[in-house]
Structure formats: structure tokens, C-alpha cells
């Protein structure tokens, strides 16, 4: 049954339109005591919350969730409570948060007359006793958390403002007196066509689906060190802790507010852990986070708006935030009432990323490439929370296209494929016209303000990856109609020349200065590759008609693509706009055409030579090059106004792909038979190491400092350099085709559904393979 700490505030705006009366952030505390005479070997529990939850048993954290999803396609979690139980009195404790308004990782559902304003569904079998959601749970409003409105910008995360003085400490432990707490409110579903059945499934959520993960976000704890401390006058106290810190930093020296600057030493992402001792009750600690510092040592958030407020109860205190923050730097602004002493305070980040158990590895003769591989793993770890996110710092959104790189890294380097399988299903949320949301299960999907059409094409590639690595016919069959609809969305822009023209929306491609207006070579090549991927999968499930349609469209692009070829320069140009061929020729068109297999065989070597000629390649991003401490966010204007004319010599220079699109570049080289070039191309990531980065940034020159989409070398050194990939769907056999380049040797252990595959290759041609499935050489 559905329970909550209060009757959800829902009224009928009209007879058929229920709405929330107060769509603001609300935290509820729910506890249930359970007597256990003998601890069972297992005690399965299922839980789902309309929002976010933390589940504890006897004070020990068991799980956090649920995974983000469309609220009408939600997945419950299953946990085993037995390891946390003891004989005698036990306490199940749920902290549940309903955000009220859409966030980077949560969307509200249009409410019915009863549900949609906060609720919990929970059941557990402990021994022979069923624990269900009913009034035997005791509830209390989490009034220690005050709702804080955020500015609502692209990088604003939900904030926490917690007053420890009014929190019922110990409520999650046996022996707590909950006699003053109320019985849980049983929320009876009421909706048109309903039967007042109190049990799930219920509208507006529909059927809660089975879990998509077996482990829960966790990781190491990173303690920040103090960089500097000073006192300032401070700005007037406001409700927003992040705005407060930034305002305090700008005030004069010598006041009663203490600013403590902290450094984690690297990017970390997870819950914030505060340890405070000797605090005067009412001491207020505001925290703000940033990846960057300005030249004065102050936070330079570049739009990032993440932090929290903690009001001390007094004495020794421990607090861990409900939500995750990703950062390197933090500043604490401390206000002590009545001139009391500033308390001792430590700040840590407890990583909260998806599991990556031991069992996969990579090593080679070049320590630089080993380091690049390892940094990519760390980058994807931090960008894999409850879903693959663009970055753990600024946004934490599940972008539909970004995730193809994260997925490929996990499929080749992580024995736990749960998220790699789940994420393409999460992103399969088309609009009524068939186009996928650009960032799913988020405020961006809820608002549906714009689309990134080419991101749906990368999503098709992620479905293709799922097909080849898992061979899961049921999942692939479910996703293929979504893939066909999104591919057919592009047909509205198809001209008689077989090419797409004037595709609407935001054609991102990547942040590099690659021109896409009019008829875009890169977008057409990506569409062709997705059509080819789709045709292969459609044939596999027996849908010959759709496969034939996709191949017909593919052949049309192949024939029409010749219009982009500049024979004199040996390049594919970026675009043709209003009948005028542009002169700019980025790395993207040639790379995407190679990856799609639409370059004539006699021309392949010339295209490869062109896109790998480092003497002509330049790094340039109209938008992101200026998203730096010095440039602020000045480059964002180009996202609306379009790119100016090239400021480089477009006749002789070529804009190289940013880190994200390099996965397509490397795929293109491999398909052209030049996988031997990939290892050396992966060394380009030393550009970041030379700057002291410990995770991969978003862009060669700007943007965030931890972006999962930049981690393709961690996949490519496995798939292209060692040549390890499924030869048939589901790894029924494995292809091993090493192309070491200048490496003396390389070795990897790679996960598969049948057990690990170990490959060691040497420059003299020796290859050793230990595989549970048949091996296909070359």
C-alpha cells in the first residue's frame, strides 16, 4: 500500500485536472519497529519512492534510490535486510524526499486525485512476517530540512538546508521513543476509472517494474584539506547557501564570518559528510562547491550551483547529505552566534557511483597509456551515479547521446553490466513525434524545450552495443521500435538527393567548431551509421521489411554523400548551406563517413591520411573554449546565434574532434583497417594530464573537469588496440585482432557473459588468448 507522512496536497483545479497545492521540496521520515526472534538467512525487501530515499536498518545504511526514470516507467529496488538485522527490536527507517518540481534527475508525474504529491511503497518478508506499507509505520515530517528555491539555471542542483537543532536524532535506532509520531497516512489511489484499490499498481505510476541493478552507489571517502582561512564582514543572510558563500567571498576582510577554503585534491562526487565538534548551537555552516578557482583563490563556479546549509545543534555532530555533489573545491562560510568560537569541522565527499567490481584489467608497454586508461575508468565511475550522467559536478543529467561512451567503457572494463544494459532502456523515451529527449528523466525532458537530433543516433549505437555484447533478444526487440521511430523522424528532412537538409533542433555533434547548418555531412553520416546498425538488428529479430527500408535509406546517403567531397583538398566539407558549399572541413565528416562505411574504397586511405595529419589539425570550439575561469560563459551565445565564419584558415586547417566524438574517429580508423593508429591517438589525452587533471574534462580547452563522454581511450585500447570485441551477438564468439601500433605488448582481461577473456599480444605477432568462447582471429 502507499503511505506518506501527510495527506498529499492535491486539489481539483477543474473536475478533471488535479494539481499540487504546494509543489515544493518536502522530506518525510518513516520508521517501523520489527521484533526478530531469529535472524533469517535472507530478508528480501522491495521499495520505491516518488522522489529519492535512503533506507537504514538499525542506523546502518542499506540502500539509496530509486534509479531515475520516467515516473510512469519506474523501477523499484530489491535489497536484503538480513545482514543488518539482530535478535530483538529492529528499526526500518526511510528518509524520503519529494522534490515538488523537476530537477536534473527527477520528473514529477501529473497527479491523480491522490497520488503524485509524495508517497512510499515498501514491503519486506522477515522470517514469516510480512512488513508492508500501512499505518503501523510511524511518521514525522522532516522539518529539519527547509525547502530552498534554486535559480533554475542549467547547472543548478537541488539544495539542502538542514537544521540539526530540530532533527529527531536517533530516530533510526532501536529504543527511540516515537510515541509522539503519527501513524503513517495510507494514501488510497483515486483516479478516473479507478476502484479505490490501495495496493500498487496504481495510476499515475502504472506498474512498478523490476529492479535494474543489484548493487547500490558507493565508493571511497575523500577528505578535503584546508587551503586558507580568513574572516570577512559577510553579506546579509539569505536562504540559498551557495549564493551566500559567493556573496560572502566578495565582502571586506575583518568581520565575524569565517571563510574556510577546502581542496579535495581531485574531483570527487558523492554525498557530503560533515564532522563538527565544539559548535555553539545555532552555528550556521554554508557550503558551496566548484571545480575551479579564480586568480584570487575564490570559487569560480562557471554556473555550477551546488552546496548545502547545516545549522549546528551543538557539541559533536555527524551529518551526511541526501544528495550527491561533485567538486574539487569547497568553501565553508561559518557564522557563530553571540561571538562564540568557530567549531572544528571536517568536510569529506563519499563517492556514490555504480559498482565496478574487480575482474577486468588493462596493461601495456607504455605507462602513459596505462595512466590514460585508468583516468578514464575513474572519470566514468564518477559519471555513473544512478544513471550515466554528463558530469557529476555541474548538471548530473542523463544525456541521451553522451552515455554511449560510458556504456562502451563499462562493457569492456566493468564486470557489472547492469547500468550498461539499463541506460539504453532509460533513454528510450520518445516524444510523440518519435524523437528522443535530449536528457531523460529530468527537468529538460519535463520541459521539452529543445532536442538534440544527433544524440538519438548515438543512442541507436548504444542499442547496437547492447545487442552485440549481451545478445538479449527480449530487450533489443523492445527497443527496436523506438529506434525505428527516431530514425524515421529524420525522413521529414530527406530530399531527392538522398540526404538530410535543414534538420531542426540543436545539432550538437560535439563542442568542436564543426558547421552543421543546411545540409550537414556529419549528421548525414551519423544517420547512415545508425541506419546500418538498425538494419543488422532488425534482421536479427526477423523484421526484414524494416531492415530493407533502413538499407535503402543508407544507400541513398552513400550515393548522395559524394557532394561533400572536395577532390582538390582531399577532405569532406562540413556542410552545404543554401546551395553554397562551405570551406570548413572538420575531422568529423571524414571520420563519421569512415565509421559508417560510406567512403569509396579507393578513397579510404586518403581520407585516413587527411583526418590524422597532425600538422593540419587544430583545437577549436566556439562555445566551450570560452567556458573557462578567464572567459566565463561567453561562448554560450554561439549556441543561439550560430557560429561565425572560421577564424582559422579553413583551406588548410582542420578542426579536430573534441574528446566525445573521438570515439567515432577511432571507430572510423578501425573500420578503415587502421586500428594500428588508435593507440597513438589515445596519447592525445596527455594534453589533460599535462594540466594536472585527474579526470577527463569536457573539452580540450574548457568546460567541466569531469565528463564521462571524454573517456573513449579506456574502451578503444581494448576494442581497437587489442582488438577484443564480440564476433557474434552475446559474445557467442570473440574476435581478437590486435593492432598494437608502436606498443611492444598489451594485455587485458575483459568481461563477457560467459566469463572473462584474457588476451596478451606482442609486437612480434605472438598472441595468447584464454577464452571461454570460440575465438575468431582478425
XYZ file of C-alpha atoms in Angstrom, residues 565-571 594 599-612 616:
23
model
C 33.897 15.552 -51.234
C 36.477 18.192 -52.121
C 38.818 16.402 -54.501
C 41.379 19.185 -54.625
C 41.931 19.226 -50.869
C 41.138 15.574 -50.184
C 38.547 16.330 -47.491
C 34.572 6.028 -42.432
C 33.640 6.229 -48.229
C 34.521 4.662 -51.612
C 37.182 2.004 -51.126
C 39.668 3.722 -53.405
C 39.442 6.891 -51.296
C 39.708 5.406 -47.804
C 43.479 5.774 -47.454
C 43.337 9.425 -48.496
C 40.576 10.201 -46.002
C 42.507 8.462 -43.234
C 45.640 10.432 -44.095
C 43.675 13.663 -44.034
C 41.998 13.253 -40.663
C 45.183 12.003 -38.975
C 46.786 20.474 -40.116
